[in-house]
Coordinates of C-alpha atoms in Angstrom, one line a residue:
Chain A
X12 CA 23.4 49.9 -77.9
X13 CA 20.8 48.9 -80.5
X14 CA 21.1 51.3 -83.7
X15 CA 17.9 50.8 -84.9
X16 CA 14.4 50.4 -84.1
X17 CA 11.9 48.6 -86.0
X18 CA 7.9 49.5 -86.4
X19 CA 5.8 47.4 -85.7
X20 CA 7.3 44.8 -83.5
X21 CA 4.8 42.0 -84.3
X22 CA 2.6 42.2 -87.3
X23 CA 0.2 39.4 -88.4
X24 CA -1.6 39.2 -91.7
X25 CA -3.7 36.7 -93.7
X26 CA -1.8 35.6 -96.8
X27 CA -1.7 37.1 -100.5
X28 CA -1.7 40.3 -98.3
X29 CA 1.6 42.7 -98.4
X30 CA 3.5 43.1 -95.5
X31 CA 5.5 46.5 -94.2
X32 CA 8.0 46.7 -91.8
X33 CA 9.9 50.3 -91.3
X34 CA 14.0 50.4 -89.5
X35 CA 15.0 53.9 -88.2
X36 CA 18.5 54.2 -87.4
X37 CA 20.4 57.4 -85.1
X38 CA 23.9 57.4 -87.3
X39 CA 25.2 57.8 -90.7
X40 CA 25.4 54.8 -92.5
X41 CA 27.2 53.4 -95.6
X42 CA 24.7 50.5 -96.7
X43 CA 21.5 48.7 -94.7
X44 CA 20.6 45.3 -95.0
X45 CA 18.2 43.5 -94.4
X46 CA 18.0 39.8 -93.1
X47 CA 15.2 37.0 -92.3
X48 CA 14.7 35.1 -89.4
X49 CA 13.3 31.3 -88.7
X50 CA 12.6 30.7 -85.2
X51 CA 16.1 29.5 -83.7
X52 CA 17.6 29.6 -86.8
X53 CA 20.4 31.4 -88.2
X54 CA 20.0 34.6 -90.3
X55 CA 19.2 34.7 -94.3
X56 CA 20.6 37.6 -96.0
X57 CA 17.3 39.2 -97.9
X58 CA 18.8 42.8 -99.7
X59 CA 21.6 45.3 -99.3
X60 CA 20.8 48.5 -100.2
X61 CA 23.7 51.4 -100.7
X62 CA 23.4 54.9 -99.1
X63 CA 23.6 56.3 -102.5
X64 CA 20.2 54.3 -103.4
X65 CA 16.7 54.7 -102.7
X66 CA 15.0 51.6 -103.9
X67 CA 15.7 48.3 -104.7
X68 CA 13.7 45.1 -105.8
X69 CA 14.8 41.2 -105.0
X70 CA 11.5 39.3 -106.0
X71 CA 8.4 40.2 -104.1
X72 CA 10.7 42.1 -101.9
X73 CA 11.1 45.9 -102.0
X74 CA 13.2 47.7 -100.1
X75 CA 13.2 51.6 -100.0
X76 CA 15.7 54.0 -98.2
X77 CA 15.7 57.2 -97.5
X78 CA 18.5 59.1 -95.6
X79 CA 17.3 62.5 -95.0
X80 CA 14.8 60.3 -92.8
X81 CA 17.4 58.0 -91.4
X82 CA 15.0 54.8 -92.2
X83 CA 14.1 51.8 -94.5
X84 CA 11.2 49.8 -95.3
X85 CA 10.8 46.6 -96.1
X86 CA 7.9 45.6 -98.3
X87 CA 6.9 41.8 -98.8
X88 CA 4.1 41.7 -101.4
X89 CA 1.9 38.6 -101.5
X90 CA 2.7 37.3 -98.4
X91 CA 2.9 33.3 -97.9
X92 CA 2.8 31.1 -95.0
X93 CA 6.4 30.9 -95.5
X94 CA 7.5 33.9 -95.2
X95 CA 6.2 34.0 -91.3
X96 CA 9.8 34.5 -89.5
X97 CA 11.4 37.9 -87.9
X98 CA 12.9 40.6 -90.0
X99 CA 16.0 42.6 -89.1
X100 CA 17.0 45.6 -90.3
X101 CA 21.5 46.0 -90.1
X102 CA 23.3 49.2 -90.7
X103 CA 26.9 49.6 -92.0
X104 CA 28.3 52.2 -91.4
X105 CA 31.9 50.8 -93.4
X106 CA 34.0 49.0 -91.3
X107 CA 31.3 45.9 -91.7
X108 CA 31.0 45.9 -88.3
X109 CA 26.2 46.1 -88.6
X110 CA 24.3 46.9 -86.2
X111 CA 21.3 44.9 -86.1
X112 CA 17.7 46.7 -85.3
X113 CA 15.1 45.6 -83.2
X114 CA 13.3 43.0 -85.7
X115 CA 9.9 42.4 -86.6
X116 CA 8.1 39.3 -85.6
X117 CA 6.0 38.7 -89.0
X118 CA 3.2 35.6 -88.7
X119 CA 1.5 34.9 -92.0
X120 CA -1.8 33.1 -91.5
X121 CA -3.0 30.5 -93.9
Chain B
X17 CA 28.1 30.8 -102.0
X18 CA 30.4 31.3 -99.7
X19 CA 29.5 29.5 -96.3
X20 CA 30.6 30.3 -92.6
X21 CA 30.1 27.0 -90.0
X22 CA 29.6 27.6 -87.1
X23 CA 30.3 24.9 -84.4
X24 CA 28.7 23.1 -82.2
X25 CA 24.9 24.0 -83.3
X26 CA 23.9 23.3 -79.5
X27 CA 26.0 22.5 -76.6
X28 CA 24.6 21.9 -72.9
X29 CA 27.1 22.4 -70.4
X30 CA 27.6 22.6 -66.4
X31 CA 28.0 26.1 -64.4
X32 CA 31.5 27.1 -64.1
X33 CA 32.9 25.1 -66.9
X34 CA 33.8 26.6 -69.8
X35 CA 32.7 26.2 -73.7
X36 CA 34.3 26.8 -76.9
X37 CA 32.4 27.8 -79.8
X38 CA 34.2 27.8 -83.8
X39 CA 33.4 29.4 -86.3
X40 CA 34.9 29.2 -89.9
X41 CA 34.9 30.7 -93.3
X42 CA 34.4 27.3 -95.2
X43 CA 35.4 28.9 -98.5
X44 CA 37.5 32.1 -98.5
X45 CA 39.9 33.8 -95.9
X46 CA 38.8 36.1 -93.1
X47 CA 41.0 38.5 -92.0
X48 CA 37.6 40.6 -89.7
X49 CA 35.0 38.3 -87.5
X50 CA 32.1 39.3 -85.4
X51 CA 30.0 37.8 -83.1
X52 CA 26.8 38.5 -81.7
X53 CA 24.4 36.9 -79.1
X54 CA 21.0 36.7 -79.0
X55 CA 18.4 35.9 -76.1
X56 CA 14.9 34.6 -76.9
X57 CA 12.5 36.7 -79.1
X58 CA 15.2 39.8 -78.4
X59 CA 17.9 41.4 -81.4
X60 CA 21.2 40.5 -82.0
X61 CA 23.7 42.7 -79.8
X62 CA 27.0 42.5 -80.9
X63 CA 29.8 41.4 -78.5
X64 CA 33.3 41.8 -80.5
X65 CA 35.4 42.1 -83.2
X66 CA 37.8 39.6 -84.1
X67 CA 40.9 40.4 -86.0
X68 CA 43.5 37.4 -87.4
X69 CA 46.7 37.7 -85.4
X70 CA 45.7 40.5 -82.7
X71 CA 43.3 40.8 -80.3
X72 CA 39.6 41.3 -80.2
X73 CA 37.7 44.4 -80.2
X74 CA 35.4 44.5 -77.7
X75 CA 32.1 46.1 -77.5
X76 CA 31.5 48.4 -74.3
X77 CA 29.8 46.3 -71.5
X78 CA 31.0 43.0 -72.8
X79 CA 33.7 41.3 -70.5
X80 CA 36.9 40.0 -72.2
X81 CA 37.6 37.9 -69.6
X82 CA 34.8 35.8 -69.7
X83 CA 33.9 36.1 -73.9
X84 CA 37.6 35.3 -74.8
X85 CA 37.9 35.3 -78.5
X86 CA 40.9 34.0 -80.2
X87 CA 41.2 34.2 -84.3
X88 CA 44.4 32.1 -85.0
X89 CA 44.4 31.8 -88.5
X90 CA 42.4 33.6 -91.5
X91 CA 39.4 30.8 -91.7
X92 CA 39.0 30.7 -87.4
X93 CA 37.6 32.7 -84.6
X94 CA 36.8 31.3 -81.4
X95 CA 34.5 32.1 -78.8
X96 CA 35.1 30.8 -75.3
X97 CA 32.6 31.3 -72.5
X98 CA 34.6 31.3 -69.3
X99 CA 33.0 30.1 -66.0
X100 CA 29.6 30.0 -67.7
X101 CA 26.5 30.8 -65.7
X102 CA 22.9 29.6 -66.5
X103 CA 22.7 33.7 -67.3
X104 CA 25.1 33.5 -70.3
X105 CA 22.4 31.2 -72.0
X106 CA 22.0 32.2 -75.2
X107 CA 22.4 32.3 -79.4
X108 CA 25.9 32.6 -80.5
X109 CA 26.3 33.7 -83.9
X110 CA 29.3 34.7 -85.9
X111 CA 29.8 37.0 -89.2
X112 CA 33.3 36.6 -91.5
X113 CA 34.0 39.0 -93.8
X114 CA 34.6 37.9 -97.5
X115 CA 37.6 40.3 -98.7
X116 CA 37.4 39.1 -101.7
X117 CA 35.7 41.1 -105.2
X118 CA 31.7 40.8 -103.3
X119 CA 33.3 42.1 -100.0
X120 CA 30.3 40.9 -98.2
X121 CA 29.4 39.6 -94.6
X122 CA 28.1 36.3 -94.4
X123 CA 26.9 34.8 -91.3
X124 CA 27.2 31.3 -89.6
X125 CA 24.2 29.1 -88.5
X126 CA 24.1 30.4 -84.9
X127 CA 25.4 28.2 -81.7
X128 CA 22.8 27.4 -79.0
X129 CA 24.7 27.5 -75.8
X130 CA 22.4 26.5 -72.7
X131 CA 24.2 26.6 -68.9
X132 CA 22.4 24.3 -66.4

């Protein structure tokens, strides 16, 4: 079954504008990732981010975590046409076996 | 970086036949395997673990007779569809752990398989 589930499903924005995208997950977890999408493509590993950390930066990517909450968010600031793929959210929870979350379809507009 | 294949990137075959996809750790040894499919527009689910020299962890609702898996050596795991059906259409991908001082996941290119 899925672990996580990701808000919104679809999101579409004009570019230069950020973009959000939130992962809840049910379990304890020992790291979260979070991975990019082309259509048909293979996956592109964006940030890992520890249990013991609440925020971390790769870019114009921010990633924040917070496990009181059980969730994640995944901020992309200045958004390009580019950047228009699905985002998954992946929990570890140690034996590297990640769950993957629902994914969110992003479409940048030009 | 380190680099997993996966191969074939597409394959087309017949119903009932069955299709093998590879998938290797190009540059370092991979004792832990995963793979995962993934239908149009939907998540990856994950379908089993493979282990070097033992056999593969399933995950519960995935049939080992049909998704054999077979992980020979420490830079191969296979995935066989068995008897495939137009309904086991789908994106193939495969994860290798690096054991090595990053002990990361990296994950292969992804395997269109399409029954007709």
């Amino acid at each position: 079954s899925q672990q996580g589930e990701e808000d919104p499903q679809a999101l579409s924005i004009q570019e230069g504008e950020n973009a959000t995208m939130n992962c809840s997950y049910k379990t304890s977890i020992n790291n979260l990732q979070w991975y990019r999408q082309n259509s048909g493509r293979g996956l592109v590993h964006l940030i890992l981010i520890r249990s013991n950390e609440r925020e971390k930066h790769s870019g114009r990517l921010r990633v924040t975590l917070d496990t009181s909450k059980k969730s994640s968010s995944l901020l992309i600031t200045a958004s390009r046409a580019a950047d228009t793929a699905s985002y998954f959210c992946a929990t570890g929870s140690g034996t590297y076996k990640y769950i993957f979350g629902t994914g969110t379809r992003l479409k940048v507009l030009a | 970086g380190a680099v997993v294949s996966q191969h074939p990137s597409w394959v087309i075959c017949k119903s009932g036949t069955s299709v093998k996809i590879e998938c290797r750790s190009l540059d370092f040894q991979a004792t832990t395997m995963f793979w995962y499919r993934q239908f149009p527009k939907q998540s990856l689910m994950l379908m089993a673990t493979s282990n070097e020299g033992s056999k593969a962890t399933y995950e519960q609702g995935v049939e080992k007779d049909k998704f054999l898996i077979n992980h020979a050596s420490l830079t191969l795991s296979t995935l066989t569809v068995t008897s495939a059906h137009p309904e086991d259409s789908s994106f193939y991908i495969c994860s290798a752990r690096d054991e090595g001082p990053g002990n990361t996941i990296y994950f292969g290119e992804g395997s269109w398989l399409t029954v007709v």
